[in-house]
C-alpha atoms as a printed R data frame, in Angstrom:
    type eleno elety resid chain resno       x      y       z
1   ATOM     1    CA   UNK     A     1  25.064  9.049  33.715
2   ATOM     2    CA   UNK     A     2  24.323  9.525  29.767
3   ATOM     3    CA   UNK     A     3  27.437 10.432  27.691
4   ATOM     4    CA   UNK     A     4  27.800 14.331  28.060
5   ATOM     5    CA   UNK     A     5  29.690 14.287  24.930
6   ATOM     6    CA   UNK     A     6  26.618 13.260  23.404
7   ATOM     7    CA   UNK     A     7  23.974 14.573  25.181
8   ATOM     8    CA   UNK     A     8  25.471 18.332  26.874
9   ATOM     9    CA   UNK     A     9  24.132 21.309  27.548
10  ATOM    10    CA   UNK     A    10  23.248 22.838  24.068
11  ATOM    11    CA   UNK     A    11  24.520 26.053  25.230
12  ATOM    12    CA   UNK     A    12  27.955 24.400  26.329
13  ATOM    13    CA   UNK     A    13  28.359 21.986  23.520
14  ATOM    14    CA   UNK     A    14  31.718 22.263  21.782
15  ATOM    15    CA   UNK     A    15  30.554 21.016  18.470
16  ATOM    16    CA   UNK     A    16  30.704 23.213  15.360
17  ATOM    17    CA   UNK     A    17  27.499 23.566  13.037
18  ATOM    18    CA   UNK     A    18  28.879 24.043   9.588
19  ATOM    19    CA   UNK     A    19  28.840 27.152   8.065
20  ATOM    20    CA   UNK     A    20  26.146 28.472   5.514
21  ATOM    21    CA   UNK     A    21  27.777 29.192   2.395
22  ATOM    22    CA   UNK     A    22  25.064 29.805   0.192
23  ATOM    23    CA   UNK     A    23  21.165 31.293  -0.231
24  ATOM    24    CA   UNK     A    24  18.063 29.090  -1.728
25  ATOM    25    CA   UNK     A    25  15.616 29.732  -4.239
26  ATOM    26    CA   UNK     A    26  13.683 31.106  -0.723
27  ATOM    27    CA   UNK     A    27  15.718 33.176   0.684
28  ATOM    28    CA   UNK     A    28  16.974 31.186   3.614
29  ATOM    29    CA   UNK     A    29  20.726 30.429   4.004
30  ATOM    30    CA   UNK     A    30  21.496 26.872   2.989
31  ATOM    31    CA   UNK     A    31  24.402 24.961   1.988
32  ATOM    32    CA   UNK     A    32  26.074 24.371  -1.298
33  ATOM    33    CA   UNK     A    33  25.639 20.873  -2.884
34  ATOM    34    CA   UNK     A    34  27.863 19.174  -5.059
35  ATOM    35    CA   UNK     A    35  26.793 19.794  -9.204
36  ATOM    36    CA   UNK     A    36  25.851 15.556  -9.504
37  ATOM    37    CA   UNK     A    37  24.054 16.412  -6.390
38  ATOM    38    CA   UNK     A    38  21.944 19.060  -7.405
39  ATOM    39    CA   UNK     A    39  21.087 17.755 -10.797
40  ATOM    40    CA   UNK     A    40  20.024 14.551  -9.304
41  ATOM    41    CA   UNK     A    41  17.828 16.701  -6.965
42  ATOM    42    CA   UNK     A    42  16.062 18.410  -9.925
43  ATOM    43    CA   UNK     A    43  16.246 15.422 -12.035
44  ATOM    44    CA   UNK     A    44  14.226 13.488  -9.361
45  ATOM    45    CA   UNK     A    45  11.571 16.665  -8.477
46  ATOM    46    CA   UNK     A    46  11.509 19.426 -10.834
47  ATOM    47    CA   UNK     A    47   8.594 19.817 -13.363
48  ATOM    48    CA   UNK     A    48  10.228 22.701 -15.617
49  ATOM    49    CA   UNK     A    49   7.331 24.430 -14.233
50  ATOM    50    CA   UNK     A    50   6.770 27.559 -12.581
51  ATOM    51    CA   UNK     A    51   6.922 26.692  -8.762
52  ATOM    52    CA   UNK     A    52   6.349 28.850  -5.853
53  ATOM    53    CA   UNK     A    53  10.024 29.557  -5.774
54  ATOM    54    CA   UNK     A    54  11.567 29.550  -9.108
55  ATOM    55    CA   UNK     A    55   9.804 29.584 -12.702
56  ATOM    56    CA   UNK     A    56  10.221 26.970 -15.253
57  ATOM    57    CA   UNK     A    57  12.826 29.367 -17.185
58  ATOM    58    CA   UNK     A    58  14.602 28.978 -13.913
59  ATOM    59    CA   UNK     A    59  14.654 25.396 -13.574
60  ATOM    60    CA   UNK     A    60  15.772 24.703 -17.092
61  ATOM    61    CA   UNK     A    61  18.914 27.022 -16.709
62  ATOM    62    CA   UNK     A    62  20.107 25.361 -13.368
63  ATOM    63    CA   UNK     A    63  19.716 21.745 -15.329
64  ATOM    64    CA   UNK     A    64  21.543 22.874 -18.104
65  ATOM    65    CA   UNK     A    65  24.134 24.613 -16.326
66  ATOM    66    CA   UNK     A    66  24.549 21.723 -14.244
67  ATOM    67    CA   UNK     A    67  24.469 19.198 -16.937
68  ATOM    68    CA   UNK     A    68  27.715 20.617 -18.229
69  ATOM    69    CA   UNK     A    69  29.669 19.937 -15.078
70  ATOM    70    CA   UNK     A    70  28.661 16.054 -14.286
71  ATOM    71    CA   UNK     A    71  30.097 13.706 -16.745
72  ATOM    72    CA   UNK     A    72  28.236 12.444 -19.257
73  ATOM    73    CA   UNK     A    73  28.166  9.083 -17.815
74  ATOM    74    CA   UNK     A    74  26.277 10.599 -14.743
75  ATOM    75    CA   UNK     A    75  24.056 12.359 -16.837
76  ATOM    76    CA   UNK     A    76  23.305  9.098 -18.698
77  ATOM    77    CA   UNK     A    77  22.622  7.557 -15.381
78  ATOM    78    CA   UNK     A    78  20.457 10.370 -14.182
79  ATOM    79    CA   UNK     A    79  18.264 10.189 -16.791
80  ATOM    80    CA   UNK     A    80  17.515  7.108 -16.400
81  ATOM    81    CA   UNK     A    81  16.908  7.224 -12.863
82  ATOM    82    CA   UNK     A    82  14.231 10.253 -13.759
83  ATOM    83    CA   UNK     A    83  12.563  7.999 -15.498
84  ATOM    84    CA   UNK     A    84  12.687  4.395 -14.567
85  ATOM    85    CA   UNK     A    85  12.484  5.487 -10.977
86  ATOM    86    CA   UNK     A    86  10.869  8.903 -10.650
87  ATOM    87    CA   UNK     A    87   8.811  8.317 -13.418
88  ATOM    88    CA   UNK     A    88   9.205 11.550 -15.106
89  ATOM    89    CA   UNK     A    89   9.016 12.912 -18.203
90  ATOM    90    CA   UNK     A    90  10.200 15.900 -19.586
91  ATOM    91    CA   UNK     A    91  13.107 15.952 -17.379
92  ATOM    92    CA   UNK     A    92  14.658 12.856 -18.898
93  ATOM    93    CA   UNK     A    93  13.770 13.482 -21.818
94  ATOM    94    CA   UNK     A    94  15.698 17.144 -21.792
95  ATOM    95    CA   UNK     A    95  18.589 15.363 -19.743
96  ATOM    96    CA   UNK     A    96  18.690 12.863 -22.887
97  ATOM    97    CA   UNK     A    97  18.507 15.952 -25.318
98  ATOM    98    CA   UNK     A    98  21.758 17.273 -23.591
99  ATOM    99    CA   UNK     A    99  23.686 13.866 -23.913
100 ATOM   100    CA   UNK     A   100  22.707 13.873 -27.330
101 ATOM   101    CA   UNK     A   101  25.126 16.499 -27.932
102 ATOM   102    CA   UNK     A   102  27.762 15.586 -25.710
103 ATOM   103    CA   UNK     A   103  28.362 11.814 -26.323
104 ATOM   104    CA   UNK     A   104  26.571  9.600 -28.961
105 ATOM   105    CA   UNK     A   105  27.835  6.279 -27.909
106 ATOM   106    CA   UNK     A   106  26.238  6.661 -24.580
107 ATOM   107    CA   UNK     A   107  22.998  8.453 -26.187
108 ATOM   108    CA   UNK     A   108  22.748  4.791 -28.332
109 ATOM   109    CA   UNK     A   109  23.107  2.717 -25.018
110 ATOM   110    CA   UNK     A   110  20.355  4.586 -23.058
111 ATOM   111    CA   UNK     A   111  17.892  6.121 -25.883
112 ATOM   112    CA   UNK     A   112  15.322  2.988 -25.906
113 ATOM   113    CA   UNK     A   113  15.366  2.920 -21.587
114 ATOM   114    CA   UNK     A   114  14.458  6.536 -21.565
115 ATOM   115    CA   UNK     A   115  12.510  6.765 -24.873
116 ATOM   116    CA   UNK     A   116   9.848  4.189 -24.457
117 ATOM   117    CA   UNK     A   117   6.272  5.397 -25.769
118 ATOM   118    CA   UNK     A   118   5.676  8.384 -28.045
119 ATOM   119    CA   UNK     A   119   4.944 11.024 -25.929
120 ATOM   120    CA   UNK     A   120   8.361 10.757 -24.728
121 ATOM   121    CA   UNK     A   121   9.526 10.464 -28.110
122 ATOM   122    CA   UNK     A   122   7.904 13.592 -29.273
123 ATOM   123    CA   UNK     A   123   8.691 15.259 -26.064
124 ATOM   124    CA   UNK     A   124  12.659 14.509 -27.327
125 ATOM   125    CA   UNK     A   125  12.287 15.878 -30.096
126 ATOM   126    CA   UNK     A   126  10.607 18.815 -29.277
127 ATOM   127    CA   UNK     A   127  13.301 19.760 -25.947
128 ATOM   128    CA   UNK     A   128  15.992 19.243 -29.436
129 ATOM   129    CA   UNK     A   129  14.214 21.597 -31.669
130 ATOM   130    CA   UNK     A   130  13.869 24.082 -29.378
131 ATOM   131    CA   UNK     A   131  17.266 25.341 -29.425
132 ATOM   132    CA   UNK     A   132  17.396 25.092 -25.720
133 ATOM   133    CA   UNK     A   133  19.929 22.203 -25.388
134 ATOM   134    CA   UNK     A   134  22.457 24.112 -28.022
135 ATOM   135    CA   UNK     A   135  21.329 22.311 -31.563
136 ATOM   136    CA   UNK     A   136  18.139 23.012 -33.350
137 ATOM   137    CA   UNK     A   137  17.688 20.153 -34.981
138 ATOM   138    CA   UNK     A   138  18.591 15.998 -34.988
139 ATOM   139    CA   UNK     A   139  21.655 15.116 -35.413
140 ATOM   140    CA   UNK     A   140  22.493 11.905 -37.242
141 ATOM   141    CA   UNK     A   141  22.602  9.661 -34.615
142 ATOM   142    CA   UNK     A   142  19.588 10.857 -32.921
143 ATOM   143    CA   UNK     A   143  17.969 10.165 -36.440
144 ATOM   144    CA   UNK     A   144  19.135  6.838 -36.312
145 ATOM   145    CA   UNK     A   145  17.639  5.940 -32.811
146 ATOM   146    CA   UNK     A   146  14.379  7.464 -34.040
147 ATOM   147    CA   UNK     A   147  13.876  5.573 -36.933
148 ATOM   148    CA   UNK     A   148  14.906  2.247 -35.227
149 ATOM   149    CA   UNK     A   149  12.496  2.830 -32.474
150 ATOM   150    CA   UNK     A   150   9.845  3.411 -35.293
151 ATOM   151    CA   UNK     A   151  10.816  0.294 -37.035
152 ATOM   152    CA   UNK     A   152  10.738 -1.855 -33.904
153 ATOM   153    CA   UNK     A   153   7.520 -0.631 -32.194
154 ATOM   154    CA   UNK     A   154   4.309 -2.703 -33.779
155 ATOM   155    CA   UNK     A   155   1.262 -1.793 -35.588
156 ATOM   156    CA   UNK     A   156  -0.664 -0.495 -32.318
157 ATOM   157    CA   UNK     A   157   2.163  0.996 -30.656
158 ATOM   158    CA   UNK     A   158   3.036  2.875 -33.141
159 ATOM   159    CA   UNK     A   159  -0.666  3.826 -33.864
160 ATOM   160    CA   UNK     A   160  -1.170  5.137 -29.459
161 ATOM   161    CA   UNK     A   161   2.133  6.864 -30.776
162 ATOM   162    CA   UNK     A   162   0.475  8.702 -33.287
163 ATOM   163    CA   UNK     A   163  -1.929 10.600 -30.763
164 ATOM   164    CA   UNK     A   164  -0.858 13.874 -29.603
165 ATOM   165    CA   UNK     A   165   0.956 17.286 -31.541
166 ATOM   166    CA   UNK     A   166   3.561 19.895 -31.754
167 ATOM   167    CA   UNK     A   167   5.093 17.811 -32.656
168 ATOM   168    CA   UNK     A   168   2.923 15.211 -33.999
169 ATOM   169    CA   UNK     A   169   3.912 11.507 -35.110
170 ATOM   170    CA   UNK     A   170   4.161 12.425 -38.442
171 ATOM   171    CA   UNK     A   171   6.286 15.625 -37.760
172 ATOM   172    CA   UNK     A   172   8.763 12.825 -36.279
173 ATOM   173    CA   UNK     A   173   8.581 10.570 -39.153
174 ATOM   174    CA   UNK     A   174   9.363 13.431 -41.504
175 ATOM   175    CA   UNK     A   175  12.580 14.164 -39.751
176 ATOM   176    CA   UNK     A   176  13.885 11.015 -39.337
177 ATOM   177    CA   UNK     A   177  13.003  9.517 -42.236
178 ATOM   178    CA   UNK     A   178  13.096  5.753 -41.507
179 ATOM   179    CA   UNK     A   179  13.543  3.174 -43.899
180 ATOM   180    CA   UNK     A   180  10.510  0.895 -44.031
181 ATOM   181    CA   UNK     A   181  11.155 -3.099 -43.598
182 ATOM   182    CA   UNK     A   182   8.536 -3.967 -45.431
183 ATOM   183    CA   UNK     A   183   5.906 -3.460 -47.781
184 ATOM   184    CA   UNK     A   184   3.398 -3.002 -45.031
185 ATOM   185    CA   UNK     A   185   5.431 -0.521 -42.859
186 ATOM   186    CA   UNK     A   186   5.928  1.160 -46.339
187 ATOM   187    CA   UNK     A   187   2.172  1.916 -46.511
188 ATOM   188    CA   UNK     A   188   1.737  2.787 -42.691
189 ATOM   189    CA   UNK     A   189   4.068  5.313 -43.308
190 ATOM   190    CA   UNK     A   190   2.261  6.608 -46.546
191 ATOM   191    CA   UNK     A   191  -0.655  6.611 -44.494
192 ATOM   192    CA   UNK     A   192   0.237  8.126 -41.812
193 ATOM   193    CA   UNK     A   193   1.904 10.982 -43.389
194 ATOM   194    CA   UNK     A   194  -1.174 11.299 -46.085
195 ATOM   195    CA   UNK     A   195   0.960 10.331 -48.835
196 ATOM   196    CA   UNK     A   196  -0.132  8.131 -51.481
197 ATOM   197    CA   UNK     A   197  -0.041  4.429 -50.395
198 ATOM   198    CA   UNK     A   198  -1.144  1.273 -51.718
199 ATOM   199    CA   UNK     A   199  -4.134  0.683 -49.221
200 ATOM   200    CA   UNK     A   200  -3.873 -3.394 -49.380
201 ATOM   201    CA   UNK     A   201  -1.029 -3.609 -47.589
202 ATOM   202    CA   UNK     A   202  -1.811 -1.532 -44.548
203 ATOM   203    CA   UNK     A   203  -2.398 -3.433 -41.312
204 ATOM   204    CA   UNK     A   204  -5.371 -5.252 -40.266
205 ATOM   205    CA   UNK     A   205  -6.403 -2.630 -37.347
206 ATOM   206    CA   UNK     A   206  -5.658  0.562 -39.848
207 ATOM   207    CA   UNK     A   207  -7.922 -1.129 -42.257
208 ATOM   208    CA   UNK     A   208 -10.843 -1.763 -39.944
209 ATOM   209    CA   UNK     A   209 -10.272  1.407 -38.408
210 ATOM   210    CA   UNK     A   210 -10.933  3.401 -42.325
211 ATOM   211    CA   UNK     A   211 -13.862  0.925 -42.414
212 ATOM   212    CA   UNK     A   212 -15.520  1.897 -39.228
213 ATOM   213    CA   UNK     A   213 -14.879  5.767 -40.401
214 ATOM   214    CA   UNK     A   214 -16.207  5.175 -43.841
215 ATOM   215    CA   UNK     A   215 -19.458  3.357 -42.234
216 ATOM   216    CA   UNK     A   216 -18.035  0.109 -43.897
217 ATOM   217    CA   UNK     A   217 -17.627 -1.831 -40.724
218 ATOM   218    CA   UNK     A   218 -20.307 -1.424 -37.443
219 ATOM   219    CA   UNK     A   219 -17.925 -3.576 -35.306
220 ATOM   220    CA   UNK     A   220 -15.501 -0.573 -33.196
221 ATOM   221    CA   UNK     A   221 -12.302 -1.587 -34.172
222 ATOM   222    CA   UNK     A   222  -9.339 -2.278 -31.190
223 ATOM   223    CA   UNK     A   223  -7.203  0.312 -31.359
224 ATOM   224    CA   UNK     A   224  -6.957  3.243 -29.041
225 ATOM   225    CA   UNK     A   225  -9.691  4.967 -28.041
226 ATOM   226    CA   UNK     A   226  -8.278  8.678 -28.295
227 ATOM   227    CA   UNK     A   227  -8.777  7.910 -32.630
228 ATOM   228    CA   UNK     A   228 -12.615  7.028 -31.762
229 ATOM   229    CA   UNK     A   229 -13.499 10.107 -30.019
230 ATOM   230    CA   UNK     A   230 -14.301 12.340 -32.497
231 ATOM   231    CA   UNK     A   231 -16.794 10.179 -34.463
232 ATOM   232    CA   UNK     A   232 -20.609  9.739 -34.368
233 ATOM   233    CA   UNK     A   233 -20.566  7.124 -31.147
234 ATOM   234    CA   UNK     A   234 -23.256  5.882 -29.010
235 ATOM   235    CA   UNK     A   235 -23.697  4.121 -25.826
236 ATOM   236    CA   UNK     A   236 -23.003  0.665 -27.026
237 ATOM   237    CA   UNK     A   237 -19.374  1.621 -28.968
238 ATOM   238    CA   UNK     A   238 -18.674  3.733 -25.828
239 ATOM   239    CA   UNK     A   239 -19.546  0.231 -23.427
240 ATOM   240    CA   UNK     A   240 -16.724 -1.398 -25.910
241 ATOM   241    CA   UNK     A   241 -14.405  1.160 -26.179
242 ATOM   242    CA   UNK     A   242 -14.335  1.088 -22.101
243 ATOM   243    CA   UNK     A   243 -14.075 -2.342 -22.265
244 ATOM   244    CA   UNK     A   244 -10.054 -2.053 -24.211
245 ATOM   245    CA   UNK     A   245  -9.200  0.469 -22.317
246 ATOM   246    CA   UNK     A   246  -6.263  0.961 -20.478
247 ATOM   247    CA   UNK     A   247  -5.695  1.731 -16.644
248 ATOM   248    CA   UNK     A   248  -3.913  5.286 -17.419
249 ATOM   249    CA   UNK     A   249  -6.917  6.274 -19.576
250 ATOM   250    CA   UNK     A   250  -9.719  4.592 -17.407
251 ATOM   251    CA   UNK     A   251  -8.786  6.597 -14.556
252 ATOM   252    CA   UNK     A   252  -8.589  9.926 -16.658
253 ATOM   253    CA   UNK     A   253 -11.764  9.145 -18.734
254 ATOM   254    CA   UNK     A   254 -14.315  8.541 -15.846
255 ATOM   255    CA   UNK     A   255 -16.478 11.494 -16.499
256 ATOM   256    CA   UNK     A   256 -16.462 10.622 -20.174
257 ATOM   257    CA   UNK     A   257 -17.514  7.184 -19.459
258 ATOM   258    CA   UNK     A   258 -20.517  8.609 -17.174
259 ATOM   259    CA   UNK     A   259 -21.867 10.846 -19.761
260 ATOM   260    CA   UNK     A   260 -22.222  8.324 -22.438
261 ATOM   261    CA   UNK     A   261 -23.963  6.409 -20.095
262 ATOM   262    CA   UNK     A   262 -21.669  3.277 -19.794
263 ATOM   263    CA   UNK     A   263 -22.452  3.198 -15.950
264 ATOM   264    CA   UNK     A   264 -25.897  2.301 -16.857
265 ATOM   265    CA   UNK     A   265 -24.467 -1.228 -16.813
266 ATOM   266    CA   UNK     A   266 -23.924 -2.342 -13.429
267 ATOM   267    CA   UNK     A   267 -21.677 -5.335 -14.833
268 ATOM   268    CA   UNK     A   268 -19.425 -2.093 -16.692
269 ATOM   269    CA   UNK     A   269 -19.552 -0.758 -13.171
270 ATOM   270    CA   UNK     A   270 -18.137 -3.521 -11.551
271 ATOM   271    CA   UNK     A   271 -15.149 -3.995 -14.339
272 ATOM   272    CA   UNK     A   272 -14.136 -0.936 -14.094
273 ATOM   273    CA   UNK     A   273 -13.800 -0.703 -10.367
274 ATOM   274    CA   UNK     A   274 -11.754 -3.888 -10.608
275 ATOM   275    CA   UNK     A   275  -9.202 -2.516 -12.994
276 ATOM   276    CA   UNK     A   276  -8.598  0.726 -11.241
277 ATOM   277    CA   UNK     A   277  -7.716 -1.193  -7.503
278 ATOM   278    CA   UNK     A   278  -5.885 -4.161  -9.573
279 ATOM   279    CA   UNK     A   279  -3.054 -4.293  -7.428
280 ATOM   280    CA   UNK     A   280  -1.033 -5.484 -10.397
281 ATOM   281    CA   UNK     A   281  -2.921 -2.965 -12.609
282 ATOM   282    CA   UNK     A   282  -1.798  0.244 -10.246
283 ATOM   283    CA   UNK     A   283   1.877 -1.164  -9.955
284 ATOM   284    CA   UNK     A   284   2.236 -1.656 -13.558
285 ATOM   285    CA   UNK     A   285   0.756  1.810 -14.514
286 ATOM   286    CA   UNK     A   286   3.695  3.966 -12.309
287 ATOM   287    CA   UNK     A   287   0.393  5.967 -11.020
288 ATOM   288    CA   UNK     A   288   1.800  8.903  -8.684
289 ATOM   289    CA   UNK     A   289  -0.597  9.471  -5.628
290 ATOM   290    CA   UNK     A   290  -1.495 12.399  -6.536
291 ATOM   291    CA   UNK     A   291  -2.862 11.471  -9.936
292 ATOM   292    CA   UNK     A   292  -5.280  9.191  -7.813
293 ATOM   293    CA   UNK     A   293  -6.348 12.103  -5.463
294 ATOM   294    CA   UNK     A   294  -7.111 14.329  -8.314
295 ATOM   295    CA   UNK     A   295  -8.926 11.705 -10.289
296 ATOM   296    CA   UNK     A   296 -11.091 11.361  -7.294
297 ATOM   297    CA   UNK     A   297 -11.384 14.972  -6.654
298 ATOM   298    CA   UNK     A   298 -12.890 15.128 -10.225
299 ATOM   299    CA   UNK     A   299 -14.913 12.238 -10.092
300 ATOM   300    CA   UNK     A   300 -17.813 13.198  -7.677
301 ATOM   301    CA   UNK     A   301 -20.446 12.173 -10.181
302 ATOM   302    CA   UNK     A   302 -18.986  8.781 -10.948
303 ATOM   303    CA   UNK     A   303 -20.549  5.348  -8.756
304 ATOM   304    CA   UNK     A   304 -19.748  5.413  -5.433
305 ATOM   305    CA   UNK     A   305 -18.261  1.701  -6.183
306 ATOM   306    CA   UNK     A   306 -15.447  3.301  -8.485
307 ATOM   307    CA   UNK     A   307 -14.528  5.867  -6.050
308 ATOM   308    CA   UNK     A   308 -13.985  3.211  -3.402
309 ATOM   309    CA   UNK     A   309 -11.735  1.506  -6.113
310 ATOM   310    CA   UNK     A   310 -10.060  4.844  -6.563
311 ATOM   311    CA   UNK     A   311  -9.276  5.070  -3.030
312 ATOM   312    CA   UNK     A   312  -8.096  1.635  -2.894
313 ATOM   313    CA   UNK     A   313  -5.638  2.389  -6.186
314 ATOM   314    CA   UNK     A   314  -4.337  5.401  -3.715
315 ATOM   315    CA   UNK     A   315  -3.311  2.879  -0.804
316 ATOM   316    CA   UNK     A   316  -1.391  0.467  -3.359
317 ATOM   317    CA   UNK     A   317   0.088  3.278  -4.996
318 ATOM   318    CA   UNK     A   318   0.872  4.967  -1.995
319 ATOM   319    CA   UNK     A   319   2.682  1.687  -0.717
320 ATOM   320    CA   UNK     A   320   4.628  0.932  -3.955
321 ATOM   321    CA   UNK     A   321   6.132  4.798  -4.179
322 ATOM   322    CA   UNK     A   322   7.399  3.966  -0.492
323 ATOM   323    CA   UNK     A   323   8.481  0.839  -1.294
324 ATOM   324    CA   UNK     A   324  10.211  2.069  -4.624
325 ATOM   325    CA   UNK     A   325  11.789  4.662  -2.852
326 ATOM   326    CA   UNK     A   326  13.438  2.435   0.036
327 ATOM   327    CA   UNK     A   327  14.559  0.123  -2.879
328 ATOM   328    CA   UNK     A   328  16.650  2.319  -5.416
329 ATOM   329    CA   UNK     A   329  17.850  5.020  -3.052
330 ATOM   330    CA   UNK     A   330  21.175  4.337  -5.044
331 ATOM   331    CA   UNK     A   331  21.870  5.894  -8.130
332 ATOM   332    CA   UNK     A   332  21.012  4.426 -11.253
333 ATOM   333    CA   UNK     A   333  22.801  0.852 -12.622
334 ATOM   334    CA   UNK     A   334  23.234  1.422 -15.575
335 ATOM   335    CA   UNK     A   335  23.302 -1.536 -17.926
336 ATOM   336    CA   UNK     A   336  24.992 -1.316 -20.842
């Protein structure tokens, strides 16, 4: 006979369900978790959005209450779970915002893990100047970290930096003033900020990007694609802007490539369904799922070719968030 101890009548059983001690953002009675539980929770699945449940206004009060009651170690290590694992990115960068305050030495030994293109950079800057996190503006060492990350990122990263606002590159620049290491970072900076500069000693790619504007150059320079848009382009610059671009902005720019006619070409048909089901490509990206679903949602115009490569992006990607999730279901090492 099967162990009655474990297997009983329900109605007879002995054992004692623990007692609800709490209500959730639904209604329902629920259960109290601990404070490093809860942020991790949030860290790993809120958007600072409104939700069904709670509003973004919400969400941002529960992290920042619950911020101040983990150390900041476990903060530090959140954060860069959120976004080495969960791939997120306002969260860790407001989690970073709030460490920024409460303990510079760790803020130094996490900033570049956490901080590592410049929309995350702008988004940290923006969570800081908000007020939200306590201070209103960068505090020295925050400065610091800024300007090194400016120094140490090349010519095109730091140009793909430069797209986007509120704050814009420049805005960032301007308050962390960073000391140039040369005569040619000098004159980036000059140019970027539209300050006077001596023109020679900008990089190569800025100065065959001025040409192309200016009409000097007919060859589309190789930098990216966002700082192309708004000129006077045709099929053939569109066929070689497609060709350097990257996965991310492939699989968001599908439409765009359609209507300038770059699926004319067959052979641009068959290189871009390659990229997007790279295996490598999709892994390397961090593509959620359901980026993949809405990109196909959107792309019912597009070669049927692409949206099979679309569909097979959703498989890999599908199989590496599993895979990823089985993997780190620890929290975060971090390396110091």
């Amino acid at each position: 006979m099967a162990n009655k101890g474990l297997f009983g009548n329900s109605t007879r059983s002995t054992k004692k369900v623990p007692v609800t001690d709490t209500v959730n953002e639904a209604g329902g009675i629920a259960y109290k978790t601990s404070p490093e539980h809860a942020i991790a929770q949030l860290a790993a699945t809120g958007c600072l959005n409104t939700t069904f449940y709670a509003s973004g206004e919400d969400q941002l009060k529960n992290v920042i209450d619950l911020a101040n009651k983990v150390s900041p170690r476990y903060l530090a290590q959140v954060a860069i779970f959120a976004r080495e694992r969960g791939y997120m990115k306002d969260m860790p960068a407001l989690l970073l915002a709030i460490l920024a305050k409460k303990d510079q030495n760790l803020l130094k030994r996490v900033f570049d893990r956490i901080i590592d293109n410049g929309k995350m950079l702008r988004n940290f800057v923006q969570i800081v100047r908000s007020g939200e996190t306590g201070q209103h503006s960068l505090n020295r060492a925050s400065r610091r970290l800024i300007g090194d990350w400016l120094n140490s990122r090349d010519d095109f990263k730091l140009l793909e930096a430069s797209i986007g606002n509120d704050p814009s590159l420049a805005d960032v620049i301007k308050l962390a003033h960073p000391k140039p290491q040369n005569k040619t970072r000098e004159a980036y900076y000059g140019w970027m900020l539209d300050r006077e500069h001596d023109a020679r000693k900008l990089p190569t790619l800025v100065k065959q990007y001025e040409a192309y504007k200016k009409g000097e150059s007919k060859e589309v320079p190789e930098i990216p694609f966002q700082l192309l848009t708004a000129l006077d382009l045709g099929k053939k610059e569109w066929i070689e802007i497609a060709k350097g671009m990257k996965w991310h902005a492939t699989r968001m720019n599908l439409n765009t490539l359609k209507r300038h006619g770059v699926f004319d070409d067959k052979a641009m048909i068959r290189m871009v369904a390659d990229r997007l089901s790279d295996a490598e490509n999709v892994r390397k990206a961090k593509v959620f799922p359901y980026q993949l679903f809405v990109a196909y949602q959107n792309a019912q115009d597009v070669p049927m070719e692409i949206r099979e490569a679309l569909q097979d992006a959703m498989e890999i990607a599908t199989a590496v968030s599993y895979t990823h999730l089985r993997a780190h279901e620890t929290k975060a090492n971090l390396v110091c």
